[in-house]
């Protein structure tokens, strides 16, 4: 199958250091050279050179983290999805985590413009000893008339398999024709943030600490839930991307302090 953008990465451990052992990219996907953070974590940035996603585009990402290796992947800028009159845009991301491996993913906002139709399938295959961290933000695109939610459809499915068993199935479906501003939907908010973390040392005490730290956050609504496995999911409703990112940052700070006794990851976004 031909993809508009394709990325394949393999990360292994060599001489007590995590290294990219294999990489391949094609189409509009490019990658930077990895930057090694103070704790030895390699950080790589994915670049889309096409300017945006258009009708008929198909994207595929595959990342494999070997036993004991760790890796961080982020995007260079927001992902813009434009008008889709026929086929829509689809994106598939598969992540494979070996024993005691760690994968940190931070995506810039997904911006859906008028008549956009976007489908995303995320599949994670991990061990109970590995760590998976993931964030995403969804926002409506600008329009000349100032109206929000003019895209057609957003469907994002995430499946997480732990030790070969399906433990998490998350389906985020947004269709503006169903009046997203109503009760039990977005309730007047325009931006949605999602944070997943699965870590063998997460417990109820840490989950409650994250809850307490977000009680005083203004102009957002936050929901935090435990998972079937050791982990948590954080959902955020807000009026702007910076508000979601600020809330993510508060979560990251606590998680890295309690789980690693280190500062949060410097994603080099500024």
Short mmCIF file of C-alpha atoms in Angstrom, two decimals:
data_model
loop_
_atom_site.label_atom_id
_atom_site.label_comp_id
_atom_site.label_asym_id
_atom_site.label_seq_id
_atom_site.Cartn_x
_atom_site.Cartn_y
_atom_site.Cartn_z
CA UNK A 1 0.00 0.00 0.00
CA UNK A 2 1.23 3.48 -0.85
CA UNK A 3 1.10 6.07 1.91
CA UNK A 4 1.21 9.84 1.72
CA UNK A 5 3.60 9.68 4.66
CA UNK A 6 5.29 6.64 6.19
CA UNK A 7 7.61 6.35 9.19
CA UNK A 8 9.27 3.28 10.67
CA UNK A 9 11.58 3.45 13.69
CA UNK A 10 13.37 0.90 15.83
CA UNK A 11 15.00 1.84 19.12
CA UNK A 12 17.33 -0.47 21.00
CA UNK A 13 19.68 -0.46 23.96
CA UNK A 14 23.42 -0.52 23.32
CA UNK A 15 26.09 -0.12 26.01
CA UNK A 16 23.44 1.10 28.50
CA UNK A 17 22.29 3.78 26.05
CA UNK A 18 19.09 3.97 23.99
CA UNK A 19 19.86 4.40 20.30
CA UNK A 20 17.85 4.46 17.07
CA UNK A 21 18.93 1.22 15.44
CA UNK A 22 16.84 1.57 12.30
CA UNK A 23 14.82 4.33 10.67
CA UNK A 24 12.95 4.70 7.41
CA UNK A 25 10.66 7.48 6.23
CA UNK A 26 8.92 8.14 2.93
CA UNK A 27 6.58 10.66 1.36
CA UNK A 28 5.89 13.84 3.31
CA UNK A 29 7.27 12.47 6.60
CA UNK A 30 10.78 13.47 7.64
CA UNK A 31 12.61 13.21 10.96
CA UNK A 32 15.24 15.24 12.75
CA UNK A 33 18.41 13.91 14.28
CA UNK A 34 17.75 12.78 17.85
CA UNK A 35 18.57 15.07 20.74
CA UNK A 36 19.74 13.35 23.91
CA UNK A 37 18.25 14.84 27.07
CA UNK A 38 20.20 14.94 30.38
CA UNK A 39 18.69 11.64 31.55
CA UNK A 40 19.83 9.89 28.35
CA UNK A 41 16.39 9.93 26.75
CA UNK A 42 16.62 10.34 22.94
CA UNK A 43 14.08 12.89 21.64
CA UNK A 44 13.15 12.93 17.98
CA UNK A 45 10.85 15.28 16.06
CA UNK A 46 8.55 14.18 13.24
CA UNK A 47 8.18 16.72 10.42
CA UNK A 48 5.37 16.88 7.87
CA UNK A 49 6.69 18.75 4.81
CA UNK A 50 3.38 18.80 2.94
CA UNK A 51 1.75 21.65 4.84
CA UNK A 52 -1.39 19.77 5.86
CA UNK A 53 -3.60 16.71 5.41
CA UNK A 54 -5.95 16.72 2.41
CA UNK A 55 -8.68 14.47 1.03
CA UNK A 56 -7.43 10.96 0.24
CA UNK A 57 -4.24 11.15 2.34
CA UNK A 58 -3.13 8.02 4.20
CA UNK A 59 -0.42 7.98 6.88
CA UNK A 60 1.33 5.19 8.73
CA UNK A 61 3.75 5.20 11.70
CA UNK A 62 5.44 2.16 13.24
CA UNK A 63 7.70 2.45 16.27
CA UNK A 64 9.37 -0.48 18.01
CA UNK A 65 11.12 -0.05 21.37
CA UNK A 66 13.43 -2.90 22.36
CA UNK A 67 13.83 -4.37 25.84
CA UNK A 68 15.13 -1.79 28.31
CA UNK A 69 15.24 1.05 25.76
CA UNK A 70 13.48 4.40 26.06
CA UNK A 71 12.45 6.98 23.49
CA UNK A 72 10.50 10.24 23.10
CA UNK A 73 8.77 11.34 19.90
CA UNK A 74 7.00 14.62 19.20
CA UNK A 75 5.78 16.63 16.21
CA UNK A 76 7.20 19.85 14.83
CA UNK A 77 3.89 21.71 14.54
CA UNK A 78 0.13 21.26 14.59
CA UNK A 79 -1.54 18.89 12.16
CA UNK A 80 -4.02 20.67 9.89
CA UNK A 81 -6.78 18.69 8.20
CA UNK A 82 -8.48 20.47 5.31
CA UNK A 83 -11.67 19.98 3.29
CA UNK A 84 -12.51 16.36 2.46
CA UNK A 85 -15.20 15.97 -0.18
CA UNK A 86 -14.88 12.25 -0.91
CA UNK A 87 -12.39 9.96 0.85
CA UNK A 88 -11.38 11.64 4.06
CA UNK A 89 -7.97 11.30 5.74
CA UNK A 90 -6.78 8.26 7.67
CA UNK A 91 -3.80 7.74 9.95
CA UNK A 92 -2.58 4.54 11.57
CA UNK A 93 0.02 4.42 14.35
CA UNK A 94 1.41 1.16 15.74
CA UNK A 95 3.70 1.07 18.78
CA UNK A 96 5.53 -2.03 20.06
CA UNK A 97 7.15 -1.88 23.51
CA UNK A 98 9.50 -4.54 24.84
CA UNK A 99 10.13 -5.49 28.46
CA UNK A 100 10.99 -2.52 30.73
CA UNK A 101 10.95 -0.15 27.75
CA UNK A 102 9.56 3.39 27.78
CA UNK A 103 7.85 5.41 25.05
CA UNK A 104 6.79 9.05 25.43
CA UNK A 105 4.63 10.60 22.71
CA UNK A 106 3.57 14.23 22.56
CA UNK A 107 1.55 15.39 19.57
CA UNK A 108 0.84 19.00 18.72
CA UNK A 109 -2.78 19.96 18.22
CA UNK A 110 -4.92 18.41 15.52
CA UNK A 111 -6.80 21.24 13.77
CA UNK A 112 -9.91 20.33 11.81
CA UNK A 113 -11.04 22.87 9.21
CA UNK A 114 -14.38 23.12 7.43
CA UNK A 115 -15.56 19.80 5.95
CA UNK A 116 -12.59 17.88 7.34
CA UNK A 117 -13.07 14.12 7.81
CA UNK A 118 -10.34 12.43 9.87
CA UNK A 119 -9.89 8.87 11.13
CA UNK A 120 -7.04 7.74 13.36
CA UNK A 121 -6.21 4.25 14.59
CA UNK A 122 -3.64 3.87 17.37
CA UNK A 123 -2.53 0.40 18.42
CA UNK A 124 -0.16 -0.19 21.34
CA UNK A 125 1.39 -3.56 22.10
CA UNK A 126 3.28 -3.44 25.39
CA UNK A 127 4.44 -5.46 28.39
CA UNK A 128 3.25 -4.93 31.95
CA UNK A 129 6.80 -3.80 32.81
CA UNK A 130 6.92 -1.12 30.09
CA UNK A 131 5.83 2.54 30.14
CA UNK A 132 3.58 4.31 27.63
CA UNK A 133 2.86 8.06 27.74
CA UNK A 134 0.70 9.79 25.13
CA UNK A 135 -0.98 13.18 24.67
CA UNK A 136 -3.18 14.67 21.97
CA UNK A 137 -5.22 17.86 21.47
CA UNK A 138 -8.19 18.35 19.13
CA UNK A 139 -9.33 21.82 18.09
CA UNK A 140 -11.67 23.28 15.44
CA UNK A 141 -10.05 25.28 12.65
CA UNK A 142 -10.52 28.95 11.92
CA UNK A 143 -13.35 29.97 9.60
CA UNK A 144 -14.22 33.30 8.01
CA UNK A 145 -17.67 33.41 9.63
CA UNK A 146 -16.23 32.67 13.05
CA UNK A 147 -18.33 29.55 13.57
CA UNK A 148 -16.84 26.52 15.31
CA UNK A 149 -17.18 22.80 14.56
CA UNK A 150 -17.62 22.95 10.81
CA UNK A 151 -15.74 19.73 10.18
CA UNK A 152 -17.63 16.61 9.15
CA UNK A 153 -16.30 13.94 11.45
CA UNK A 154 -13.49 12.96 13.79
CA UNK A 155 -13.02 9.31 14.77
CA UNK A 156 -10.01 8.33 16.89
CA UNK A 157 -9.67 4.77 18.16
CA UNK A 158 -6.95 3.62 20.52
CA UNK A 159 -6.35 0.01 21.53
CA UNK A 160 -3.75 -0.91 24.12
CA UNK A 161 -2.69 -4.53 24.52
CA UNK A 162 -0.76 -5.41 27.68
CA UNK A 163 0.91 -8.82 27.69
CA UNK A 164 -1.14 -9.70 24.60
CA UNK A 165 -4.47 -8.85 26.27
CA UNK A 166 -6.66 -5.96 25.17
CA UNK A 167 -6.88 -3.74 28.26
CA UNK A 168 -7.88 -0.34 26.86
CA UNK A 169 -10.21 0.57 24.03
CA UNK A 170 -10.84 4.29 23.66
CA UNK A 171 -13.07 5.66 20.91
CA UNK A 172 -13.39 9.41 20.55
CA UNK A 173 -16.11 10.26 18.03
CA UNK A 174 -17.05 13.86 17.25
CA UNK A 175 -19.71 14.76 14.70
CA UNK A 176 -20.76 18.43 14.70
CA UNK A 177 -24.13 17.49 13.22
CA UNK A 178 -24.92 16.01 16.65
CA UNK A 179 -24.66 19.44 18.31
CA UNK A 180 -21.35 19.14 20.15
CA UNK A 181 -22.09 22.10 22.40
CA UNK A 182 -24.87 20.21 24.18
CA UNK A 183 -24.85 18.60 27.62
CA UNK A 184 -22.76 15.42 27.88
CA UNK A 185 -20.71 16.48 24.88
CA UNK A 186 -18.41 19.54 24.79
CA UNK A 187 -20.85 21.74 26.76
CA UNK A 188 -19.62 25.01 25.30
CA UNK A 189 -15.91 24.17 25.21
CA UNK A 190 -14.00 24.00 21.93
CA UNK A 191 -10.75 22.12 22.67
CA UNK A 192 -10.24 18.55 23.89
CA UNK A 193 -7.05 17.22 25.45
CA UNK A 194 -6.28 13.60 26.25
CA UNK A 195 -3.38 12.21 28.27
CA UNK A 196 -2.72 8.50 28.75
CA UNK A 197 0.00 7.08 30.95
CA UNK A 198 0.57 3.41 31.73
CA UNK A 199 3.33 2.79 34.25
CA UNK A 200 3.93 -0.14 36.65
CA UNK A 201 4.32 2.22 39.62
CA UNK A 202 1.12 4.23 39.24
CA UNK A 203 -1.27 3.76 42.16
CA UNK A 204 -4.38 5.33 43.67
CA UNK A 205 -2.31 7.70 45.80
CA UNK A 206 -0.57 9.19 42.76
CA UNK A 207 -3.85 9.42 40.87
CA UNK A 208 -5.37 11.38 43.75
CA UNK A 209 -2.36 13.67 43.91
CA UNK A 210 -2.76 14.53 40.23
CA UNK A 211 -6.45 15.22 40.85
CA UNK A 212 -5.69 17.55 43.73
CA UNK A 213 -3.06 19.47 41.77
CA UNK A 214 -5.60 20.30 39.05
CA UNK A 215 -8.39 21.50 41.34
CA UNK A 216 -7.34 25.14 41.03
CA UNK A 217 -6.90 25.18 37.24
CA UNK A 218 -9.19 27.86 35.83
CA UNK A 219 -11.28 27.91 32.63
CA UNK A 220 -10.94 24.19 32.00
CA UNK A 221 -12.81 21.06 33.01
CA UNK A 222 -10.72 18.04 33.91
CA UNK A 223 -11.64 14.41 34.42
CA UNK A 224 -9.16 11.81 35.68
CA UNK A 225 -9.77 8.07 35.75
CA UNK A 226 -7.79 4.99 36.61
CA UNK A 227 -7.44 2.19 34.07
CA UNK A 228 -7.80 -1.59 34.13
CA UNK A 229 -4.01 -1.68 34.29
CA UNK A 230 -1.62 0.49 36.31
CA UNK A 231 -2.21 3.85 34.68
CA UNK A 232 -4.53 6.79 34.24
CA UNK A 233 -6.28 8.86 31.61
CA UNK A 234 -6.80 12.62 31.85
CA UNK A 235 -9.46 14.37 29.76
CA UNK A 236 -9.49 18.13 29.41
CA UNK A 237 -12.10 20.50 28.00
CA UNK A 238 -10.89 24.04 27.37
CA UNK A 239 -11.24 27.14 25.21
CA UNK A 240 -7.67 27.23 23.87
CA UNK A 241 -4.67 25.05 23.07
CA UNK A 242 -2.39 26.81 25.61
CA UNK A 243 -4.89 26.02 28.37
CA UNK A 244 -4.73 22.31 27.52
CA UNK A 245 -0.93 22.35 27.21
CA UNK A 246 -0.60 24.09 30.57
CA UNK A 247 -2.72 21.39 32.21
CA UNK A 248 -0.64 18.67 30.55
CA UNK A 249 2.48 20.36 31.90
CA UNK A 250 1.14 20.28 35.46
CA UNK A 251 0.44 16.56 35.10
CA UNK A 252 3.87 15.86 33.61
CA UNK A 253 5.62 17.72 36.40
CA UNK A 254 3.98 15.61 39.11
CA UNK A 255 4.38 12.33 37.23
CA UNK A 256 8.09 12.81 36.56
CA UNK A 257 8.73 14.00 40.10
CA UNK A 258 6.98 11.03 41.70
CA UNK A 259 7.93 8.30 39.22
CA UNK A 260 11.45 9.35 38.20
CA UNK A 261 12.56 11.97 40.75
CA UNK A 262 13.48 14.18 37.78
CA UNK A 263 12.13 17.26 36.03
CA UNK A 264 9.58 16.81 33.27
CA UNK A 265 10.71 16.30 29.68
CA UNK A 266 11.90 19.41 27.87
CA UNK A 267 10.06 18.95 24.56
CA UNK A 268 11.89 21.98 23.10
CA UNK A 269 8.68 23.58 21.87
CA UNK A 270 9.62 27.17 22.67
#
